[in-house]
XYZ file of C-alpha atoms in Angstrom:
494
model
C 116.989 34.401 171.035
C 116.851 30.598 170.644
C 114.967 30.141 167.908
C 116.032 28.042 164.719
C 116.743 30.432 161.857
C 116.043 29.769 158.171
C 119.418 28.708 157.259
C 119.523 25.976 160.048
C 121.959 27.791 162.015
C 120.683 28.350 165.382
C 120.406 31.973 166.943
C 123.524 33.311 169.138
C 122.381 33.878 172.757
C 124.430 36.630 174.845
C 124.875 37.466 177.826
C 128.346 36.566 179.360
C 131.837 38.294 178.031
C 133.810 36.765 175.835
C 137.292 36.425 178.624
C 140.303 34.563 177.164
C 137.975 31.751 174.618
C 135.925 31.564 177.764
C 132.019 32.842 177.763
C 131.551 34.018 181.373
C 130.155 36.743 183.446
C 132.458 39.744 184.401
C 133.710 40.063 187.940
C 132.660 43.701 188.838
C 129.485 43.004 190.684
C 127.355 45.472 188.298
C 125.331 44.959 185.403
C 124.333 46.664 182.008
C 120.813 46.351 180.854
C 121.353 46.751 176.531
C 118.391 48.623 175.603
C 116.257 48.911 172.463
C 116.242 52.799 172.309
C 113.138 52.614 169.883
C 111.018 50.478 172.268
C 112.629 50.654 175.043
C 112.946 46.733 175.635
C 115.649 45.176 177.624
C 117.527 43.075 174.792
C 120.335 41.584 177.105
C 121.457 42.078 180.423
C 125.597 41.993 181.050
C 127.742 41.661 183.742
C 130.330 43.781 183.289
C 134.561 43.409 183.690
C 136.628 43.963 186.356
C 140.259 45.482 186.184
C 141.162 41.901 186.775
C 139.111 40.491 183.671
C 141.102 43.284 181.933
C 144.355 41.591 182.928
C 142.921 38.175 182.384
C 142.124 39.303 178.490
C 145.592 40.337 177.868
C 147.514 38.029 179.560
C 145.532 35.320 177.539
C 145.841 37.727 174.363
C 149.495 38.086 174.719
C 149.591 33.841 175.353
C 147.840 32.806 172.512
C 149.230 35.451 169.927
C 152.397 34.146 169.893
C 151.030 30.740 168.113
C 148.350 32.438 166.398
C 151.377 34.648 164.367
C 153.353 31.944 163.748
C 149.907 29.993 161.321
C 150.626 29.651 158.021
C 148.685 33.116 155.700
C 146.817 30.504 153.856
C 145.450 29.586 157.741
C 144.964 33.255 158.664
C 143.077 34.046 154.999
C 141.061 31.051 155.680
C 139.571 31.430 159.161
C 138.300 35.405 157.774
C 137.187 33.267 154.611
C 134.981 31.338 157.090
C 133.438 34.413 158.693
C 132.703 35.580 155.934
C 130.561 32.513 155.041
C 129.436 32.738 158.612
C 128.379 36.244 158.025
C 126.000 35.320 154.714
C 124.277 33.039 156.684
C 123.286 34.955 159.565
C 122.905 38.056 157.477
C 119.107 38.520 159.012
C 119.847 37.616 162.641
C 122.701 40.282 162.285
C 120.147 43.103 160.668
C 118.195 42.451 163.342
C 120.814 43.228 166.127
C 122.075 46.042 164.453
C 117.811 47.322 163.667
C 117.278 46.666 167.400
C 120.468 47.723 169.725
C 121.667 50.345 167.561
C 118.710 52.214 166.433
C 119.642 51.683 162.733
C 116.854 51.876 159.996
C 116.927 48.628 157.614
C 118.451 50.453 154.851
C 121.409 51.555 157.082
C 121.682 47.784 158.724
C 122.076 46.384 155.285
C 124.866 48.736 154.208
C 126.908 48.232 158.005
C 126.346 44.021 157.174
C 127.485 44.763 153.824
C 130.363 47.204 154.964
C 131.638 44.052 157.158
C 131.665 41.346 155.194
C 133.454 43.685 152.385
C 136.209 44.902 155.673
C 136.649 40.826 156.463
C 136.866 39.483 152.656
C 139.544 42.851 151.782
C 141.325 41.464 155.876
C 141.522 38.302 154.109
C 143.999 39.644 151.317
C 146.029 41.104 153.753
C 148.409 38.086 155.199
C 150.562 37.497 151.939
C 151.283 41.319 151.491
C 153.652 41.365 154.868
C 156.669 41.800 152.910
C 160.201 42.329 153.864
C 162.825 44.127 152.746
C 166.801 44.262 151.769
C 168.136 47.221 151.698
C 171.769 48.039 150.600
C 174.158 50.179 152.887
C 177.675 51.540 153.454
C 179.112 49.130 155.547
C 181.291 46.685 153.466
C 179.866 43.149 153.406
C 177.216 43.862 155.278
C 173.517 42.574 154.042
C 170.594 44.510 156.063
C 167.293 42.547 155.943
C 164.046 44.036 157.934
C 161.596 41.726 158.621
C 158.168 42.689 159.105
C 155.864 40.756 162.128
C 153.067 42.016 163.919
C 152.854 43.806 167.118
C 151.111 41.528 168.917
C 148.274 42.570 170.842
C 145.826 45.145 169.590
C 143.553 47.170 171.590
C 140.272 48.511 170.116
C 137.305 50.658 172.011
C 134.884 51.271 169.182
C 131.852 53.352 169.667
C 127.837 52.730 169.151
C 126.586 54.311 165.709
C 128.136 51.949 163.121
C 129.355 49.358 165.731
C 130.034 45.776 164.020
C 131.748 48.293 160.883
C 133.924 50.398 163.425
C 134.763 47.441 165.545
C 135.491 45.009 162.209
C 137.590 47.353 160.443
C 140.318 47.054 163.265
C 139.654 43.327 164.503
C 140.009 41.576 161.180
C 143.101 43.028 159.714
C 144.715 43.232 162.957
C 143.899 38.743 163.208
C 144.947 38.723 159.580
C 147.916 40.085 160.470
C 148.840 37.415 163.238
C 147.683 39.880 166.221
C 145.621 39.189 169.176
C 142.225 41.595 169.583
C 141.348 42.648 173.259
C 138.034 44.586 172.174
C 136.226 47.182 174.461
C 132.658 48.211 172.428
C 130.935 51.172 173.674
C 128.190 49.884 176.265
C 124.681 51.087 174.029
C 126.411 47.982 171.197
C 127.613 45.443 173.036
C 126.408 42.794 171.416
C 126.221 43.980 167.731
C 130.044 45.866 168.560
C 131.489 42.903 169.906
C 129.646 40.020 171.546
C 128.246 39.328 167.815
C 131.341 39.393 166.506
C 133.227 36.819 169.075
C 130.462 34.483 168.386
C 131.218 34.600 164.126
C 135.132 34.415 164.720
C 134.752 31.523 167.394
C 132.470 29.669 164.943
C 135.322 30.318 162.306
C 137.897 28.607 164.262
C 139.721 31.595 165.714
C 141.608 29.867 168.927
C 140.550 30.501 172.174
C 142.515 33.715 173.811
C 143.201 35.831 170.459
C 140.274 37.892 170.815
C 138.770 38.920 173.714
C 135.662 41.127 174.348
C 134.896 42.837 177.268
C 132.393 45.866 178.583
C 132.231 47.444 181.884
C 132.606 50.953 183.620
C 135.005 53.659 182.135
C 135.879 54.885 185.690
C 136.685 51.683 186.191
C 138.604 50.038 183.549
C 139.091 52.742 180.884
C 142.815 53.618 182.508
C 143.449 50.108 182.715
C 142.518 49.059 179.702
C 144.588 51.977 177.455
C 147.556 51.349 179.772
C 148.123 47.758 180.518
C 151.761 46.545 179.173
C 151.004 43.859 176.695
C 148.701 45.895 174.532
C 151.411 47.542 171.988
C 148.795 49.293 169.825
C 145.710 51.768 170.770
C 142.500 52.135 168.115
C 140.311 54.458 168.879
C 137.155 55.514 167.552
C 135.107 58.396 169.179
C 134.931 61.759 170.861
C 137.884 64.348 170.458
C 137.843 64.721 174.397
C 137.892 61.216 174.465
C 141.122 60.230 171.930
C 143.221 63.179 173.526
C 143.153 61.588 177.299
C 144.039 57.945 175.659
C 146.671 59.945 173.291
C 148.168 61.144 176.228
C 147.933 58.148 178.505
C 149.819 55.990 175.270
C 152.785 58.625 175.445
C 152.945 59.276 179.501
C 151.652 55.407 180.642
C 154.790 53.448 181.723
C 154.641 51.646 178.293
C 154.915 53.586 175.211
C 152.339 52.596 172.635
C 151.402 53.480 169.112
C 147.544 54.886 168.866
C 145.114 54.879 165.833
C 142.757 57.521 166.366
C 139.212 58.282 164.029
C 137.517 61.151 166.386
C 135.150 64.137 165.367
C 134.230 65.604 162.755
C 132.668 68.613 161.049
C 132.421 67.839 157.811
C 131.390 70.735 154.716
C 129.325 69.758 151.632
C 129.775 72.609 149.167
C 127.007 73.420 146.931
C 128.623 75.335 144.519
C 126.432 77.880 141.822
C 126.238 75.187 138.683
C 125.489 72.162 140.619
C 122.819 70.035 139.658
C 120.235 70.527 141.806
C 117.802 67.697 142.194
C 121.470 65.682 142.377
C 122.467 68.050 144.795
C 119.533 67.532 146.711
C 119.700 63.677 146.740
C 123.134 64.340 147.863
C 122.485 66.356 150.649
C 119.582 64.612 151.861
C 121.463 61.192 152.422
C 124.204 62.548 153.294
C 122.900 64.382 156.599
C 119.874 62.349 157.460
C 122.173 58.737 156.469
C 121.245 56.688 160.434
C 119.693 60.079 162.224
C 122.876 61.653 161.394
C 125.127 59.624 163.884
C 127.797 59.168 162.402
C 131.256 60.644 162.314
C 131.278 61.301 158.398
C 128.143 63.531 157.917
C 127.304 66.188 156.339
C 127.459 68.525 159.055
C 127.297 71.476 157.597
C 125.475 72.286 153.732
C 127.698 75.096 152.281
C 125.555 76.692 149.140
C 126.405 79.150 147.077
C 124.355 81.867 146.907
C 123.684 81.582 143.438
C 121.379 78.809 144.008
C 120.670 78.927 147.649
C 117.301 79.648 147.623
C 116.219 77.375 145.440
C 117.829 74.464 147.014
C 116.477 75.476 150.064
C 113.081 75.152 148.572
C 113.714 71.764 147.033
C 115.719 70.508 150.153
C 112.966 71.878 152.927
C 110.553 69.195 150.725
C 112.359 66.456 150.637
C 112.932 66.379 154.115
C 109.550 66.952 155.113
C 108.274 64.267 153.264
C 111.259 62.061 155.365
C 109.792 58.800 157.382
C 110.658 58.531 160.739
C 110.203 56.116 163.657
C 110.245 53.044 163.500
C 113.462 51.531 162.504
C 112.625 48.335 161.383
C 110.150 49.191 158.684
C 111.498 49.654 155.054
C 110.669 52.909 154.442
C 111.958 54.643 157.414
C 114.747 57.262 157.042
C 115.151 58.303 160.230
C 115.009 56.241 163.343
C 115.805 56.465 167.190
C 118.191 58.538 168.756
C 120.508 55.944 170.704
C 119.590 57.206 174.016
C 117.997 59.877 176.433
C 121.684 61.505 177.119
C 122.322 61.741 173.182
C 118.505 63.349 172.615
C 118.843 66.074 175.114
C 122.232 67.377 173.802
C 120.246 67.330 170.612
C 117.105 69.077 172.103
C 119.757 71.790 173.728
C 121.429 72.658 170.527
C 117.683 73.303 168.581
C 117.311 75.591 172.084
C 120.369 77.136 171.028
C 120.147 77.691 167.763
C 117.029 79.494 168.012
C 118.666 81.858 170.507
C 121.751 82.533 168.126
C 118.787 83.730 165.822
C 118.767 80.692 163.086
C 115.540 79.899 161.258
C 114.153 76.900 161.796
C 112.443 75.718 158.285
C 111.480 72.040 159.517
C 111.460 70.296 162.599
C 108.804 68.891 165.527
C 109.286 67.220 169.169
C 110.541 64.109 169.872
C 108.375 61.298 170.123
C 110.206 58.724 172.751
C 114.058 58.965 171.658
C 113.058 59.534 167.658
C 113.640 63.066 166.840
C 112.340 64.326 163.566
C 114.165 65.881 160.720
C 115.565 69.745 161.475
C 116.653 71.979 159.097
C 117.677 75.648 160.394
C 119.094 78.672 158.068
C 120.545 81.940 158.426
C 123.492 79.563 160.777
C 127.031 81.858 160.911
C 130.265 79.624 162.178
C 129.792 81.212 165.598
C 126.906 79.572 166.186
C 126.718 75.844 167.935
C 125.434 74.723 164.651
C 128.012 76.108 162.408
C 130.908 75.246 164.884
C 130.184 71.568 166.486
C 129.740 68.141 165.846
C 125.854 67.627 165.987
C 125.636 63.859 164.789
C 122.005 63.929 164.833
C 119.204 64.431 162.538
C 119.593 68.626 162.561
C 120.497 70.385 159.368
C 122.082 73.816 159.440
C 122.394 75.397 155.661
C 125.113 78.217 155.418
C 124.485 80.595 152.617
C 127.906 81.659 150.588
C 129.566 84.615 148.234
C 131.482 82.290 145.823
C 133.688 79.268 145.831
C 136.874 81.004 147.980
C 133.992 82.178 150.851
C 132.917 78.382 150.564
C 136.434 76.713 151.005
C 137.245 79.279 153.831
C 133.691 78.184 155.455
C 134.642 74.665 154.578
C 138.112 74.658 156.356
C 136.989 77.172 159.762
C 136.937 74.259 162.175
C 138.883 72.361 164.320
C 138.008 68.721 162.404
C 139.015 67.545 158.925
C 137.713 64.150 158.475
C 135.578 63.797 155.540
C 134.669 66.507 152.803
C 132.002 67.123 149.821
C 131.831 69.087 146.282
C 129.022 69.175 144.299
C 129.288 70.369 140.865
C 129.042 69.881 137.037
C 132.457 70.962 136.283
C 134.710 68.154 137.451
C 138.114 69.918 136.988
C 136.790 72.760 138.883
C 135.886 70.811 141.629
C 139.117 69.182 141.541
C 141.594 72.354 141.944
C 138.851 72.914 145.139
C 139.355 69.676 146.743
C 143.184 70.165 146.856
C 142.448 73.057 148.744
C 139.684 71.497 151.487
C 142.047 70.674 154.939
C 140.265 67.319 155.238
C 141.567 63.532 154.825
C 139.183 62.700 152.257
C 136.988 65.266 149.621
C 134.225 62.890 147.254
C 133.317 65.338 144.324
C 129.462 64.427 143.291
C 128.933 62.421 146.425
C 128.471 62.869 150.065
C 130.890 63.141 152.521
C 129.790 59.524 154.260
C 132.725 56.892 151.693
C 133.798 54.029 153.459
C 135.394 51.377 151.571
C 137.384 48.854 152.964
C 140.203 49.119 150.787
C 140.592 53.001 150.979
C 143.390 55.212 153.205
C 139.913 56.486 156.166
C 141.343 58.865 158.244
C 141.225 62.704 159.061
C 143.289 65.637 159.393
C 143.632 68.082 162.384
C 141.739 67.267 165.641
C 139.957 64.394 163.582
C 141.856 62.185 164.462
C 145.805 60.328 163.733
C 146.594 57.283 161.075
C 144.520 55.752 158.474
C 142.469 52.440 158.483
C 141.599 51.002 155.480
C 143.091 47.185 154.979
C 146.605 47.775 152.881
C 147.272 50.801 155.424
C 146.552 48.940 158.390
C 149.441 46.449 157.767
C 151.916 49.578 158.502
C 149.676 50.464 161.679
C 149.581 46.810 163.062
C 152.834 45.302 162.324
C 156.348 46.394 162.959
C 160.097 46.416 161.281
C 162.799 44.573 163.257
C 166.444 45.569 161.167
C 168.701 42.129 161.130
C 172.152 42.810 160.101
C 174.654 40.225 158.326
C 178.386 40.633 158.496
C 180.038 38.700 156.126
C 183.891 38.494 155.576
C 185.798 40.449 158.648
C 185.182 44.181 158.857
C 187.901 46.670 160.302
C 187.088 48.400 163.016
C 189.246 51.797 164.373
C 190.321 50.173 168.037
């Protein structure tokens, strides 16, 4: 891409890594070809990092973080200020990146640019609110101040389906903060996880060596990466598997660090009997079908009470029918690629298996290249693959309840509590339900797919450990250092 855009800014070109303020090629001797998984186009090709490009991005994160935390929080507010502005006017060329790497229909590109510019504006608050404290104690004369600083570099491995969102949400209140960034996007995103964002941050002013981004081979430079000394804090978004090895490594590794996890999740909407149900409907529809289903806050599994279960079936089974799929860049579309081939057989394995568990496929079709239409399946019990696992793709399984204490109990037999659903027109009944739902977040009226940038994200169980969300992120990326001040002589017993 080197052609002049309509704001006068020209296009960013990729395809180096972004190594210590330095664009250059990576040192392992391979390459990744980025793919367009709806045409199949070659968008960029990568070399990727070497364990010793890993080193190189710390050691330069871990140089230039000590100057970076010492700028004034007018200087830090300012620079995300500038991205920002940077952001509005590349807001197509960015669509376009996130239309064409990640498989993202327009209407889903527009809500991840608008997700990121909200995470970067709300990162911009952040470096006035690092506040110390003095706290009063025992010891005569004694004055005990903590001071709160950050904790200096930051390491984030974000995954593919909302990529410049997951990746943002961690990078720019960790720089607000006065942190360094070494940034590892999943491979199928580099550029609209990472590269994209290097380019808006160096444009801003960010100096050289605070934020590095690098891709290359997990065997490779996975264990490196989670382990290497001068990285004091882990984030982590993606697979359960996944989070527990770099869990582990952060707590056996020679250095002890602090991790941020945001893994899987299997996440109820509850139809109950009085719902709505063309707003229940809506509801549902979005919120399973929202970017092929890809992402970690879907409605997984629609809970409906039996009450009305058939007819929402009815009403559901047409709406997704009449559901647009393919190609991701028109407006209509609501349902576009699958990311790639690996992702659309797990897919095409769990419609084999859900047929042999004995669920009743309602809608559905073959794939056409990596675009999979709509599925919707009933009669699904919680021992089925449906019922049980993460699908995070564009397959529906409907679960068919007694009352509201069958639907909790369905709601809260997994393994995950990330996000959570109600729908219903009595709000206080909904209420005393959420505050029984084992999830970190229950929207009442909405689906389970809230993400705002000033909001405690996070999930209970095997979801995942911590919270993002700006104000909670200056607890998970600074630290206290207790300063003690003896004044007048104290006695002491020897």
């Amino acid at each position: 891409m080197n052609q002049r855009e309509s704001t006068g800014t020209v296009a960013y070109e990729f395809g180096n890594l972004f190594i210590g303020g330095v664009w250059r090629a990576g040192t392992a001797g391979s390459v990744y070809k980025d793919l367009d998984p709806y045409t199949g186009e070659t968008l960029v090709e990568v070399p990727q990092a070497s364990v010793e490009d890993v080193d190189e991005a710390f050691k330069s994160a871990a140089r230039a973080q000590q100057a970076w935390a010492h700028t004034s929080p007018s200087e830090r507010s300012a620079l995300l200020h500038r991205a920002a502005a940077i952001l509005d006017a590349r807001h197509e060329e960015i669509v376009s990146w996130l239309i064409r790497e990640s498989g993202s229909v327009r209407l889903k590109a527009e809500a991840e640019w608008t997700a990121v510019r909200a995470i970067i504006m709300e990162a911009a608050t952040l470096p006035t609110h690092v506040w110390g404290r003095i706290i009063p104690g025992d010891i005569s004369g004694k004055e005990h101040r903590i001071y709160r600083k950050p904790v200096g570099v930051v390491t984030v491995i974000s995954p593919w389906n909302w990529p410049m969102h997951l990746s943002s949400r961690v990078l720019a209140p960790a720089l607000a903060l006065g942190n360094a960034v070494v940034l590892k996007p999943a491979a199928e995103t580099v550029v609209s996880g990472g590269l994209l964002l290097a380019k808006i941050f160096e444009e801003a002013g960010l100096p050289p060596g605070v934020l590095s981004v690098i891709t290359g081979s997990n065997q490779l430079i996975g264990d490196p990466l989670v382990l290497h000394p001068l990285s004091k804090v882990i984030s982590f978004t993606g697979s359960s598997p996944v989070g527990r090895r770099i869990a582990s490594l952060a707590v056996t590794g020679p250095t002890l660090k602090k991790v941020q996890l945001e893994l899987g999740g299997n996440n109820p909407l509850i139809v109950l009997d009085d719902a709505e149900l063309e707003r229940a409907v809506d509801i549902a529809v979005f919120g399973r079908f929202l970017h092929q289903g890809e992402l970690c806050v879907s409605a997984n599994r629609l809970i409906v009470h039996q009450a009305i279960y058939d007819r929402f079936v009815d009403a559901f089974v047409e709406r997704v029918r009449a559901l647009k799929f393919g190609n991701p860049n028109l407006p209509d579309t609501a349902v576009g690629p699958i990311i790639n081939q690996r992702q659309l057989s797990r897919l095409l394995q769990m419609i084999v298996q859900a047929r042999s568990d004995g669920s009743i496929m309602r809608v559905g079709g073959p794939a056409e290249g990596l675009v999979l239409p709509p599925h919707v399946f009933l009669n699904v019990s919680l021992s089925d693959s449906l019922g049980r696992d993460e699908i995070f793709g564009p397959i529906a399984p409907i679960i068919k309840v007694r009352d509201e204490d069958e639907a909790v109990a369905v709601a809260n037999d997994t393994e995950y509590g990330l996000s959570s659903a109600i729908v219903t027109q009595e709000l206080a009944r909904a209420e005393r339900l959420a505050q029984r739902i084992e999830a970190g977040m229950t929207h009442i009226n909405d689906a389970p797919a809230v993400d705002l940038a000033n909001m405690p994200f996070g999930g209970e169980k095997n979801s995942g450990l911590g919270r993002f969300g700006a104000m909670g992120l200056i607890e998970e990326f600074t630290t206290e250092h207790w300063v003690s001040v003896q004044r007048g002589h104290r006695d002491y017993p020897f």
